[in-house]
Amino acid sequence: MLLDTASLYFRAFFGVPEIKAPDGTNVNAVRGLLEFIARLVNDYRPTHLVCCWDNDWRPQWRVDLLPTYKAHRVVTERPGETPDVEEVPDPLETQIPIILEVLRALGISVVGADHHEADDVIGTLATDAGMPVEIVTGDRDLFQLVDDEAQVRVLYTARGVSKHERVTGEVVRAKYDVEAHQYADFATLRGDASDGLPGVPGVGDKTAATLLGRFGDVPGILAAADDPDSDLAPGPRRKIKDAADYLAVAPTVVAVVRDLDLGPVDALLPRTPRDPEAVVELSGRWNLEGPLTRVVTALTGPEDS
């Protein structure tokens, strides 16, 4: 089980009522994330679990290719090696170190990669995992990783973790009329305002799906647009040719990296907390008694497992 951790703690922060620790710190995101983990572990009983982390939520190499990428989320630009500052509410920002401390005490693996997003960590760990994989996210971009043959699914949390949708290749086909491996190109063509992808002007879901159904992928569509003998109609041909510069770079921006060198990853889900004393101390310090008890119980699992 691979968690898009930021997706989950953002959802917890905005969806869970404000709850205070004894020192007055709001801990609703911490509590909500722990409740999500307890529920997911109880429901799916994964043997391995990784909290995938955004070491860089807006990698410069993606911005260099497409300057609009996530630009609307930036509050402070930091040219060079230092990542831009994402717009994060202060009461959430203060909870992120607590989340890391609690996960460390529990022994749940947290994995990030410099200059890359959690999506890229997920893509790398899901590829050739050698076991069924459940990806937990509210981000449709990760639909590109769905692979029925390899048993890679997405638990899509847009309507909440308790109401998540298990996305398979069949679900992607039914929703978008494309194959899961075509989803990144589908998003590239139609655009995605949430990621700052402008898309091809005049190309929506239906046209994008039709073009991919006929020509396979963005390079195939570009080749058809450049081939005077292809059966691409004049309207779509002109739209594709006008967007050629965008289409030359956007697929690389949208595609999840699948071959990061993450080094050794201890993804085995612990059956007992790594540091029980720290769990008890953090539980009291941050008003996490209920959620942490439920996570520890979920880790222990059924007595006959």
PDB file of C-alpha atoms in Angstrom:
ATOM      1  CA  MET A   1       0.000   0.000   0.000  1.00  0.00           C
ATOM      2  CA  LEU A   2       1.483   3.319  -1.139  1.00  0.00           C
ATOM      3  CA  LEU A   3       0.079   6.470   0.423  1.00  0.00           C
ATOM      4  CA  ASP A   4       0.137   9.841  -1.301  1.00  0.00           C
ATOM      5  CA  THR A   5       0.727  11.298   2.137  1.00  0.00           C
ATOM      6  CA  ALA A   6       0.238  14.997   1.413  1.00  0.00           C
ATOM      7  CA  SER A   7      -3.025  14.249  -0.382  1.00  0.00           C
ATOM      8  CA  LEU A   8      -4.248  12.546   2.784  1.00  0.00           C
ATOM      9  CA  TYR A   9      -3.091  15.068   5.356  1.00  0.00           C
ATOM     10  CA  PHE A  10      -4.470  17.960   3.296  1.00  0.00           C
ATOM     11  CA  ARG A  11      -7.806  16.133   3.197  1.00  0.00           C
ATOM     12  CA  ALA A  12      -7.641  15.561   6.944  1.00  0.00           C
ATOM     13  CA  PHE A  13      -6.798  19.192   7.642  1.00  0.00           C
ATOM     14  CA  PHE A  14      -9.722  20.538   5.643  1.00  0.00           C
ATOM     15  CA  GLY A  15     -12.149  17.745   6.549  1.00  0.00           C
ATOM     16  CA  VAL A  16     -11.572  17.116  10.256  1.00  0.00           C
ATOM     17  CA  PRO A  17     -12.772  19.697  12.811  1.00  0.00           C
ATOM     18  CA  GLU A  18     -10.053  21.667  14.565  1.00  0.00           C
ATOM     19  CA  ILE A  19      -8.710  19.730  17.555  1.00  0.00           C
ATOM     20  CA  LYS A  20      -6.149  21.126  19.983  1.00  0.00           C
ATOM     21  CA  ALA A  21      -3.183  19.577  21.754  1.00  0.00           C
ATOM     22  CA  PRO A  22      -2.596  20.587  25.379  1.00  0.00           C
ATOM     23  CA  ASP A  23      -0.294  23.421  24.236  1.00  0.00           C
ATOM     24  CA  GLY A  24      -2.974  24.793  21.883  1.00  0.00           C
ATOM     25  CA  THR A  25      -1.512  23.423  18.627  1.00  0.00           C
ATOM     26  CA  ASN A  26      -4.135  22.309  16.126  1.00  0.00           C
ATOM     27  CA  VAL A  27      -3.604  18.578  15.420  1.00  0.00           C
ATOM     28  CA  ASN A  28      -6.574  17.753  13.211  1.00  0.00           C
ATOM     29  CA  ALA A  29      -4.386  16.776  10.215  1.00  0.00           C
ATOM     30  CA  VAL A  30      -2.275  14.451  12.371  1.00  0.00           C
ATOM     31  CA  ARG A  31      -5.325  12.816  13.909  1.00  0.00           C
ATOM     32  CA  GLY A  32      -7.095  12.536  10.558  1.00  0.00           C
ATOM     33  CA  LEU A  33      -4.090  10.956   8.825  1.00  0.00           C
ATOM     34  CA  LEU A  34      -3.760   8.399  11.624  1.00  0.00           C
ATOM     35  CA  GLU A  35      -7.465   7.565  11.386  1.00  0.00           C
ATOM     36  CA  PHE A  36      -7.075   7.088   7.618  1.00  0.00           C
ATOM     37  CA  ILE A  37      -4.112   4.751   8.115  1.00  0.00           C
ATOM     38  CA  ALA A  38      -5.988   2.717  10.740  1.00  0.00           C
ATOM     39  CA  ARG A  39      -9.014   2.360   8.451  1.00  0.00           C
ATOM     40  CA  LEU A  40      -6.967   1.416   5.381  1.00  0.00           C
ATOM     41  CA  VAL A  41      -4.846  -1.132   7.250  1.00  0.00           C
ATOM     42  CA  ASN A  42      -7.944  -2.702   8.802  1.00  0.00           C
ATOM     43  CA  ASP A  43      -9.794  -2.845   5.478  1.00  0.00           C
ATOM     44  CA  TYR A  44      -6.956  -4.053   3.236  1.00  0.00           C
ATOM     45  CA  ARG A  45      -4.460  -5.752   5.599  1.00  0.00           C
ATOM     46  CA  PRO A  46      -1.352  -4.779   3.585  1.00  0.00           C
ATOM     47  CA  THR A  47       1.886  -6.561   4.403  1.00  0.00           C
ATOM     48  CA  HIS A  48       3.878  -3.514   3.265  1.00  0.00           C
ATOM     49  CA  LEU A  49       3.038   0.185   3.568  1.00  0.00           C
ATOM     50  CA  VAL A  50       4.942   3.336   2.604  1.00  0.00           C
ATOM     51  CA  CYS A  51       4.032   6.952   3.282  1.00  0.00           C
ATOM     52  CA  CYS A  52       5.357   8.520   0.081  1.00  0.00           C
ATOM     53  CA  TRP A  53       6.620  12.055   0.592  1.00  0.00           C
ATOM     54  CA  ASP A  54       6.936  15.243  -1.462  1.00  0.00           C
ATOM     55  CA  ASN A  55      10.592  16.169  -1.034  1.00  0.00           C
ATOM     56  CA  ASP A  56       9.908  18.698  -3.793  1.00  0.00           C
ATOM     57  CA  TRP A  57       6.247  19.347  -4.569  1.00  0.00           C
ATOM     58  CA  ARG A  58       7.106  21.373  -7.729  1.00  0.00           C
ATOM     59  CA  PRO A  59      10.396  20.083  -9.159  1.00  0.00           C
ATOM     60  CA  GLN A  60      12.397  22.665 -11.071  1.00  0.00           C
ATOM     61  CA  TRP A  61      12.943  20.306 -13.986  1.00  0.00           C
ATOM     62  CA  ARG A  62       9.188  20.115 -14.504  1.00  0.00           C
ATOM     63  CA  VAL A  63       8.860  23.908 -14.222  1.00  0.00           C
ATOM     64  CA  ASP A  64      11.679  24.393 -16.734  1.00  0.00           C
ATOM     65  CA  LEU A  65       9.703  22.341 -19.232  1.00  0.00           C
ATOM     66  CA  LEU A  66       6.325  23.899 -18.414  1.00  0.00           C
ATOM     67  CA  PRO A  67       6.440  27.152 -16.386  1.00  0.00           C
ATOM     68  CA  THR A  68       2.699  27.031 -15.638  1.00  0.00           C
ATOM     69  CA  TYR A  69       3.090  23.727 -13.757  1.00  0.00           C
ATOM     70  CA  LYS A  70       1.427  24.249 -10.350  1.00  0.00           C
ATOM     71  CA  ALA A  71       2.252  27.955 -10.635  1.00  0.00           C
ATOM     72  CA  HIS A  72      -1.081  28.961  -9.078  1.00  0.00           C
ATOM     73  CA  ARG A  73      -0.109  27.199  -5.825  1.00  0.00           C
ATOM     74  CA  VAL A  74       3.156  29.109  -5.319  1.00  0.00           C
ATOM     75  CA  VAL A  75       3.336  31.765  -2.602  1.00  0.00           C
ATOM     76  CA  THR A  76       7.118  32.287  -2.680  1.00  0.00           C
ATOM     77  CA  GLU A  77       9.442  31.589  -5.591  1.00  0.00           C
ATOM     78  CA  ARG A  78      12.951  30.431  -4.752  1.00  0.00           C
ATOM     79  CA  PRO A  79      15.033  30.225  -7.929  1.00  0.00           C
ATOM     80  CA  GLY A  80      17.765  27.623  -7.969  1.00  0.00           C
ATOM     81  CA  GLU A  81      18.084  24.525  -5.843  1.00  0.00           C
ATOM     82  CA  THR A  82      15.613  25.498  -3.094  1.00  0.00           C
ATOM     83  CA  PRO A  83      12.017  24.402  -3.756  1.00  0.00           C
ATOM     84  CA  ASP A  84       9.315  27.038  -4.161  1.00  0.00           C
ATOM     85  CA  VAL A  85       7.060  27.504  -1.163  1.00  0.00           C
ATOM     86  CA  GLU A  86       3.626  25.950  -1.568  1.00  0.00           C
ATOM     87  CA  GLU A  87       0.550  27.691  -0.257  1.00  0.00           C
ATOM     88  CA  VAL A  88      -0.063  25.745   2.953  1.00  0.00           C
ATOM     89  CA  PRO A  89      -2.122  27.111   5.859  1.00  0.00           C
ATOM     90  CA  ASP A  90       0.059  27.830   8.919  1.00  0.00           C
ATOM     91  CA  PRO A  91      -1.995  25.515  11.184  1.00  0.00           C
ATOM     92  CA  LEU A  92      -1.217  22.669   8.758  1.00  0.00           C
ATOM     93  CA  GLU A  93       2.454  23.581   8.311  1.00  0.00           C
ATOM     94  CA  THR A  94       3.047  23.218  12.043  1.00  0.00           C
ATOM     95  CA  GLN A  95       1.566  19.709  11.997  1.00  0.00           C
ATOM     96  CA  ILE A  96       3.862  18.220   9.352  1.00  0.00           C
ATOM     97  CA  PRO A  97       6.841  17.704  11.726  1.00  0.00           C
ATOM     98  CA  ILE A  98       4.456  16.058  14.191  1.00  0.00           C
ATOM     99  CA  ILE A  99       3.240  13.701  11.460  1.00  0.00           C
ATOM    100  CA  LEU A 100       6.831  12.690  10.679  1.00  0.00           C
ATOM    101  CA  GLU A 101       7.650  12.173  14.355  1.00  0.00           C
ATOM    102  CA  VAL A 102       4.603   9.974  14.913  1.00  0.00           C
ATOM    103  CA  LEU A 103       5.217   7.875  11.796  1.00  0.00           C
ATOM    104  CA  ARG A 104       8.829   7.391  12.885  1.00  0.00           C
ATOM    105  CA  ALA A 105       7.764   6.202  16.339  1.00  0.00           C
ATOM    106  CA  LEU A 106       5.274   3.783  14.805  1.00  0.00           C
ATOM    107  CA  GLY A 107       7.900   2.434  12.426  1.00  0.00           C
ATOM    108  CA  ILE A 108       5.906   3.227   9.282  1.00  0.00           C
ATOM    109  CA  SER A 109       8.238   3.897   6.378  1.00  0.00           C
ATOM    110  CA  VAL A 110       8.398   7.436   4.946  1.00  0.00           C
ATOM    111  CA  VAL A 111      10.109   7.688   1.554  1.00  0.00           C
ATOM    112  CA  GLY A 112      10.850  10.758  -0.539  1.00  0.00           C
ATOM    113  CA  ALA A 113      13.346  11.639  -3.268  1.00  0.00           C
ATOM    114  CA  ASP A 114      15.134  14.930  -3.798  1.00  0.00           C
ATOM    115  CA  HIS A 115      13.874  16.957  -6.781  1.00  0.00           C
ATOM    116  CA  HIS A 116      10.856  14.684  -7.099  1.00  0.00           C
ATOM    117  CA  GLU A 117       7.269  14.484  -5.930  1.00  0.00           C
ATOM    118  CA  ALA A 118       5.550  11.740  -3.981  1.00  0.00           C
ATOM    119  CA  ASP A 119       3.930  10.687  -7.280  1.00  0.00           C
ATOM    120  CA  ASP A 120       7.378   9.728  -8.596  1.00  0.00           C
ATOM    121  CA  VAL A 121       8.175   7.731  -5.474  1.00  0.00           C
ATOM    122  CA  ILE A 122       4.832   5.959  -5.853  1.00  0.00           C
ATOM    123  CA  GLY A 123       5.503   5.282  -9.531  1.00  0.00           C
ATOM    124  CA  THR A 124       8.907   3.800  -8.752  1.00  0.00           C
ATOM    125  CA  LEU A 125       7.691   1.597  -5.890  1.00  0.00           C
ATOM    126  CA  ALA A 126       4.592   0.440  -7.799  1.00  0.00           C
ATOM    127  CA  THR A 127       6.597  -0.570 -10.863  1.00  0.00           C
ATOM    128  CA  ASP A 128       7.840  -4.152 -10.657  1.00  0.00           C
ATOM    129  CA  ALA A 129       6.718  -4.348  -7.020  1.00  0.00           C
ATOM    130  CA  GLY A 130       6.362  -8.114  -7.249  1.00  0.00           C
ATOM    131  CA  MET A 131       3.079  -8.037  -5.316  1.00  0.00           C
ATOM    132  CA  PRO A 132      -0.377  -6.452  -5.651  1.00  0.00           C
ATOM    133  CA  VAL A 133      -0.274  -2.690  -5.020  1.00  0.00           C
ATOM    134  CA  GLU A 134      -2.924  -0.309  -3.726  1.00  0.00           C
ATOM    135  CA  ILE A 135      -2.142   3.387  -4.288  1.00  0.00           C
ATOM    136  CA  VAL A 136      -4.093   5.715  -2.001  1.00  0.00           C
ATOM    137  CA  THR A 137      -4.542   9.210  -3.432  1.00  0.00           C
ATOM    138  CA  GLY A 138      -6.964  11.954  -4.338  1.00  0.00           C
ATOM    139  CA  ASP A 139      -4.915  12.737  -7.461  1.00  0.00           C
ATOM    140  CA  ARG A 140      -6.218  11.456 -10.785  1.00  0.00           C
ATOM    141  CA  ASP A 141      -2.730  11.722 -12.317  1.00  0.00           C
ATOM    142  CA  LEU A 142      -1.871   8.428 -10.670  1.00  0.00           C
ATOM    143  CA  PHE A 143      -4.499   6.629 -12.741  1.00  0.00           C
ATOM    144  CA  GLN A 144      -1.667   6.250 -15.270  1.00  0.00           C
ATOM    145  CA  LEU A 145      -0.129   3.647 -12.946  1.00  0.00           C
ATOM    146  CA  VAL A 146      -3.178   1.365 -12.918  1.00  0.00           C
ATOM    147  CA  ASP A 147      -2.195  -2.007 -14.345  1.00  0.00           C
ATOM    148  CA  ASP A 148      -4.638  -4.886 -14.057  1.00  0.00           C
ATOM    149  CA  GLU A 149      -2.087  -7.479 -15.154  1.00  0.00           C
ATOM    150  CA  ALA A 150       0.389  -6.351 -12.474  1.00  0.00           C
ATOM    151  CA  GLN A 151      -2.474  -5.890  -9.966  1.00  0.00           C
ATOM    152  CA  VAL A 152      -1.776  -2.180  -9.417  1.00  0.00           C
ATOM    153  CA  ARG A 153      -4.927  -0.299  -8.394  1.00  0.00           C
ATOM    154  CA  VAL A 154      -5.714   3.200  -7.147  1.00  0.00           C
ATOM    155  CA  LEU A 155      -7.897   3.804  -4.100  1.00  0.00           C
ATOM    156  CA  TYR A 156      -9.242   7.184  -5.163  1.00  0.00           C
ATOM    157  CA  THR A 157     -10.199   9.346  -2.197  1.00  0.00           C
ATOM    158  CA  ALA A 158     -11.830  12.359  -3.876  1.00  0.00           C
ATOM    159  CA  ARG A 159     -15.082  11.694  -1.978  1.00  0.00           C
ATOM    160  CA  GLY A 160     -13.270  10.751   1.219  1.00  0.00           C
ATOM    161  CA  VAL A 161     -11.223   7.840   2.478  1.00  0.00           C
ATOM    162  CA  SER A 162     -14.310   6.089   3.834  1.00  0.00           C
ATOM    163  CA  LYS A 163     -16.015   6.450   0.434  1.00  0.00           C
ATOM    164  CA  HIS A 164     -12.997   5.782  -1.757  1.00  0.00           C
ATOM    165  CA  GLU A 165     -13.335   4.256  -5.207  1.00  0.00           C
ATOM    166  CA  ARG A 166     -11.121   1.324  -6.213  1.00  0.00           C
ATOM    167  CA  VAL A 167      -9.923   2.226  -9.688  1.00  0.00           C
ATOM    168  CA  THR A 168      -9.040  -0.566 -12.102  1.00  0.00           C
ATOM    169  CA  GLY A 169      -8.369  -0.507 -15.820  1.00  0.00           C
ATOM    170  CA  GLU A 170     -12.052  -1.155 -16.420  1.00  0.00           C
ATOM    171  CA  VAL A 171     -12.985   1.876 -14.316  1.00  0.00           C
ATOM    172  CA  VAL A 172     -10.579   4.111 -16.273  1.00  0.00           C
ATOM    173  CA  ARG A 173     -12.016   2.874 -19.574  1.00  0.00           C
ATOM    174  CA  ALA A 174     -15.595   3.433 -18.380  1.00  0.00           C
ATOM    175  CA  LYS A 175     -14.874   6.949 -17.100  1.00  0.00           C
ATOM    176  CA  TYR A 176     -12.612   8.301 -19.829  1.00  0.00           C
ATOM    177  CA  ASP A 177     -12.752   5.871 -22.784  1.00  0.00           C
ATOM    178  CA  VAL A 178      -8.960   5.421 -22.704  1.00  0.00           C
ATOM    179  CA  GLU A 179      -6.629   2.744 -21.389  1.00  0.00           C
ATOM    180  CA  ALA A 180      -4.957   3.450 -18.045  1.00  0.00           C
ATOM    181  CA  HIS A 181      -1.522   3.686 -19.676  1.00  0.00           C
ATOM    182  CA  GLN A 182      -2.933   6.462 -21.896  1.00  0.00           C
ATOM    183  CA  TYR A 183      -4.229   8.527 -18.984  1.00  0.00           C
ATOM    184  CA  ALA A 184      -1.160  10.802 -18.769  1.00  0.00           C
ATOM    185  CA  ASP A 185      -1.506  11.710 -22.445  1.00  0.00           C
ATOM    186  CA  PHE A 186      -5.254  12.138 -21.961  1.00  0.00           C
ATOM    187  CA  ALA A 187      -4.600  14.659 -19.156  1.00  0.00           C
ATOM    188  CA  THR A 188      -1.987  16.384 -21.293  1.00  0.00           C
ATOM    189  CA  LEU A 189      -4.413  16.860 -24.178  1.00  0.00           C
ATOM    190  CA  ARG A 190      -7.471  17.991 -22.248  1.00  0.00           C
ATOM    191  CA  GLY A 191      -5.545  19.929 -19.602  1.00  0.00           C
ATOM    192  CA  ASP A 192      -5.839  19.979 -15.831  1.00  0.00           C
ATOM    193  CA  ALA A 193      -6.271  23.329 -14.096  1.00  0.00           C
ATOM    194  CA  SER A 194      -5.359  21.842 -10.706  1.00  0.00           C
ATOM    195  CA  ASP A 195      -1.814  21.173 -11.989  1.00  0.00           C
ATOM    196  CA  GLY A 196      -1.508  24.207 -14.251  1.00  0.00           C
ATOM    197  CA  LEU A 197      -1.752  22.157 -17.443  1.00  0.00           C
ATOM    198  CA  PRO A 198      -3.358  24.330 -20.127  1.00  0.00           C
ATOM    199  CA  GLY A 199      -4.141  21.444 -22.454  1.00  0.00           C
ATOM    200  CA  VAL A 200      -4.733  21.837 -26.178  1.00  0.00           C
ATOM    201  CA  PRO A 201      -7.234  24.653 -26.791  1.00  0.00           C
ATOM    202  CA  GLY A 202     -10.471  23.232 -28.126  1.00  0.00           C
ATOM    203  CA  VAL A 203      -9.663  19.644 -27.128  1.00  0.00           C
ATOM    204  CA  GLY A 204     -11.828  18.259 -24.336  1.00  0.00           C
ATOM    205  CA  ASP A 205     -12.374  14.819 -22.900  1.00  0.00           C
ATOM    206  CA  LYS A 206     -14.194  13.365 -25.902  1.00  0.00           C
ATOM    207  CA  THR A 207     -11.780  14.630 -28.541  1.00  0.00           C
ATOM    208  CA  ALA A 208      -8.762  13.607 -26.458  1.00  0.00           C
ATOM    209  CA  ALA A 209     -10.138  10.084 -26.040  1.00  0.00           C
ATOM    210  CA  THR A 210     -10.967   9.831 -29.748  1.00  0.00           C
ATOM    211  CA  LEU A 211      -7.497  10.957 -30.800  1.00  0.00           C
ATOM    212  CA  LEU A 212      -5.818   8.515 -28.421  1.00  0.00           C
ATOM    213  CA  GLY A 213      -8.101   5.722 -29.590  1.00  0.00           C
ATOM    214  CA  ARG A 214      -7.035   6.317 -33.176  1.00  0.00           C
ATOM    215  CA  PHE A 215      -3.367   7.275 -32.838  1.00  0.00           C
ATOM    216  CA  GLY A 216      -2.296   5.691 -29.542  1.00  0.00           C
ATOM    217  CA  ASP A 217      -0.344   8.441 -27.829  1.00  0.00           C
ATOM    218  CA  VAL A 218       0.774  12.060 -28.146  1.00  0.00           C
ATOM    219  CA  PRO A 219       3.726  11.267 -30.476  1.00  0.00           C
ATOM    220  CA  GLY A 220       1.329   9.329 -32.709  1.00  0.00           C
ATOM    221  CA  ILE A 221      -1.111  12.247 -32.739  1.00  0.00           C
ATOM    222  CA  LEU A 222       1.684  14.719 -33.575  1.00  0.00           C
ATOM    223  CA  ALA A 223       2.883  12.452 -36.378  1.00  0.00           C
ATOM    224  CA  ALA A 224      -0.653  12.275 -37.800  1.00  0.00           C
ATOM    225  CA  ALA A 225      -0.941  16.064 -37.657  1.00  0.00           C
ATOM    226  CA  ASP A 226       2.301  16.410 -39.621  1.00  0.00           C
ATOM    227  CA  ASP A 227       1.351  13.759 -42.188  1.00  0.00           C
ATOM    228  CA  PRO A 228      -0.723  15.313 -44.995  1.00  0.00           C
ATOM    229  CA  ASP A 229      -1.964  11.848 -45.953  1.00  0.00           C
ATOM    230  CA  SER A 230      -3.313  10.948 -42.508  1.00  0.00           C
ATOM    231  CA  ASP A 231      -7.068  10.916 -41.974  1.00  0.00           C
ATOM    232  CA  LEU A 232      -6.918  13.517 -39.194  1.00  0.00           C
ATOM    233  CA  ALA A 233      -9.650  16.095 -39.835  1.00  0.00           C
ATOM    234  CA  PRO A 234      -8.621  19.713 -40.557  1.00  0.00           C
ATOM    235  CA  GLY A 235     -10.019  21.080 -37.267  1.00  0.00           C
ATOM    236  CA  PRO A 236      -8.188  18.771 -34.852  1.00  0.00           C
ATOM    237  CA  ARG A 237      -5.114  18.846 -37.110  1.00  0.00           C
ATOM    238  CA  ARG A 238      -4.829  22.612 -36.767  1.00  0.00           C
ATOM    239  CA  LYS A 239      -5.381  22.483 -32.994  1.00  0.00           C
ATOM    240  CA  ILE A 240      -2.650  19.875 -32.574  1.00  0.00           C
ATOM    241  CA  LYS A 241      -0.187  21.695 -34.807  1.00  0.00           C
ATOM    242  CA  ASP A 242      -0.830  24.993 -33.015  1.00  0.00           C
ATOM    243  CA  ALA A 243      -0.094  23.281 -29.691  1.00  0.00           C
ATOM    244  CA  ALA A 244       3.018  21.438 -30.929  1.00  0.00           C
ATOM    245  CA  ASP A 245       5.413  23.287 -28.588  1.00  0.00           C
ATOM    246  CA  TYR A 246       3.263  22.449 -25.552  1.00  0.00           C
ATOM    247  CA  LEU A 247       2.846  18.833 -26.655  1.00  0.00           C
ATOM    248  CA  ALA A 248       6.624  18.469 -27.061  1.00  0.00           C
ATOM    249  CA  VAL A 249       7.192  18.979 -23.325  1.00  0.00           C
ATOM    250  CA  ALA A 250       3.955  18.374 -21.406  1.00  0.00           C
ATOM    251  CA  PRO A 251       3.972  14.549 -21.622  1.00  0.00           C
ATOM    252  CA  THR A 252       7.314  14.479 -19.785  1.00  0.00           C
ATOM    253  CA  VAL A 253       5.919  16.791 -17.093  1.00  0.00           C
ATOM    254  CA  VAL A 254       2.769  14.708 -16.602  1.00  0.00           C
ATOM    255  CA  ALA A 255       4.371  11.270 -16.756  1.00  0.00           C
ATOM    256  CA  VAL A 256       5.186   9.818 -13.343  1.00  0.00           C
ATOM    257  CA  VAL A 257       8.837   8.832 -12.958  1.00  0.00           C
ATOM    258  CA  ARG A 258       9.160   5.081 -12.454  1.00  0.00           C
ATOM    259  CA  ASP A 259      12.897   4.490 -12.082  1.00  0.00           C
ATOM    260  CA  LEU A 260      14.181   6.592  -9.174  1.00  0.00           C
ATOM    261  CA  ASP A 261      17.127   5.281  -7.190  1.00  0.00           C
ATOM    262  CA  LEU A 262      15.476   5.173  -3.765  1.00  0.00           C
ATOM    263  CA  GLY A 263      18.063   2.974  -2.128  1.00  0.00           C
ATOM    264  CA  PRO A 264      16.927   0.332   0.374  1.00  0.00           C
ATOM    265  CA  VAL A 265      13.275   0.778   1.372  1.00  0.00           C
ATOM    266  CA  ASP A 266      11.999  -1.045   4.448  1.00  0.00           C
ATOM    267  CA  ALA A 267       8.332  -1.136   3.503  1.00  0.00           C
ATOM    268  CA  LEU A 268       7.313  -3.997   5.776  1.00  0.00           C
ATOM    269  CA  LEU A 269       4.404  -2.878   7.929  1.00  0.00           C
ATOM    270  CA  PRO A 270       5.361  -3.298  11.602  1.00  0.00           C
ATOM    271  CA  ARG A 271       3.111  -5.425  13.773  1.00  0.00           C
ATOM    272  CA  THR A 272       4.054  -3.409  16.857  1.00  0.00           C
ATOM    273  CA  PRO A 273       5.338   0.182  17.148  1.00  0.00           C
ATOM    274  CA  ARG A 274       9.075   0.626  16.643  1.00  0.00           C
ATOM    275  CA  ASP A 275       9.315   2.894  19.694  1.00  0.00           C
ATOM    276  CA  PRO A 276       6.404   2.171  22.073  1.00  0.00           C
ATOM    277  CA  GLU A 277       7.623   4.668  24.672  1.00  0.00           C
ATOM    278  CA  ALA A 278       7.728   7.450  22.090  1.00  0.00           C
ATOM    279  CA  VAL A 279       4.224   6.532  20.918  1.00  0.00           C
ATOM    280  CA  VAL A 280       2.924   6.885  24.481  1.00  0.00           C
ATOM    281  CA  GLU A 281       4.729  10.205  24.962  1.00  0.00           C
ATOM    282  CA  LEU A 282       3.547  11.640  21.636  1.00  0.00           C
ATOM    283  CA  SER A 283       0.046  10.410  22.324  1.00  0.00           C
ATOM    284  CA  GLY A 284      -0.175  12.526  25.470  1.00  0.00           C
ATOM    285  CA  ARG A 285       1.769  15.509  24.205  1.00  0.00           C
ATOM    286  CA  TRP A 286      -0.327  15.955  21.068  1.00  0.00           C
ATOM    287  CA  ASN A 287      -3.758  14.672  22.131  1.00  0.00           C
ATOM    288  CA  LEU A 288      -3.539  11.616  19.875  1.00  0.00           C
ATOM    289  CA  GLU A 289      -4.677   8.906  22.276  1.00  0.00           C
ATOM    290  CA  GLY A 290      -7.671   7.645  20.289  1.00  0.00           C
ATOM    291  CA  PRO A 291      -6.151   7.697  16.783  1.00  0.00           C
ATOM    292  CA  LEU A 292      -2.850   6.176  17.899  1.00  0.00           C
ATOM    293  CA  THR A 293      -4.640   3.426  19.806  1.00  0.00           C
ATOM    294  CA  ARG A 294      -6.598   2.589  16.652  1.00  0.00           C
ATOM    295  CA  VAL A 295      -3.447   2.555  14.489  1.00  0.00           C
ATOM    296  CA  VAL A 296      -1.611   0.288  16.942  1.00  0.00           C
ATOM    297  CA  THR A 297      -4.621  -2.035  17.077  1.00  0.00           C
ATOM    298  CA  ALA A 298      -4.775  -2.086  13.265  1.00  0.00           C
ATOM    299  CA  LEU A 299      -1.059  -2.920  13.075  1.00  0.00           C
ATOM    300  CA  THR A 300      -1.505  -5.805  15.475  1.00  0.00           C
ATOM    301  CA  GLY A 301      -4.339  -7.097  13.300  1.00  0.00           C
ATOM    302  CA  PRO A 302      -6.655 -10.034  13.917  1.00  0.00           C
ATOM    303  CA  GLU A 303      -5.327 -12.519  16.414  1.00  0.00           C
ATOM    304  CA  ASP A 304      -5.387 -15.328  13.856  1.00  0.00           C
ATOM    305  CA  SER A 305      -3.446 -13.420  11.174  1.00  0.00           C
TER     306      SER A 305
END
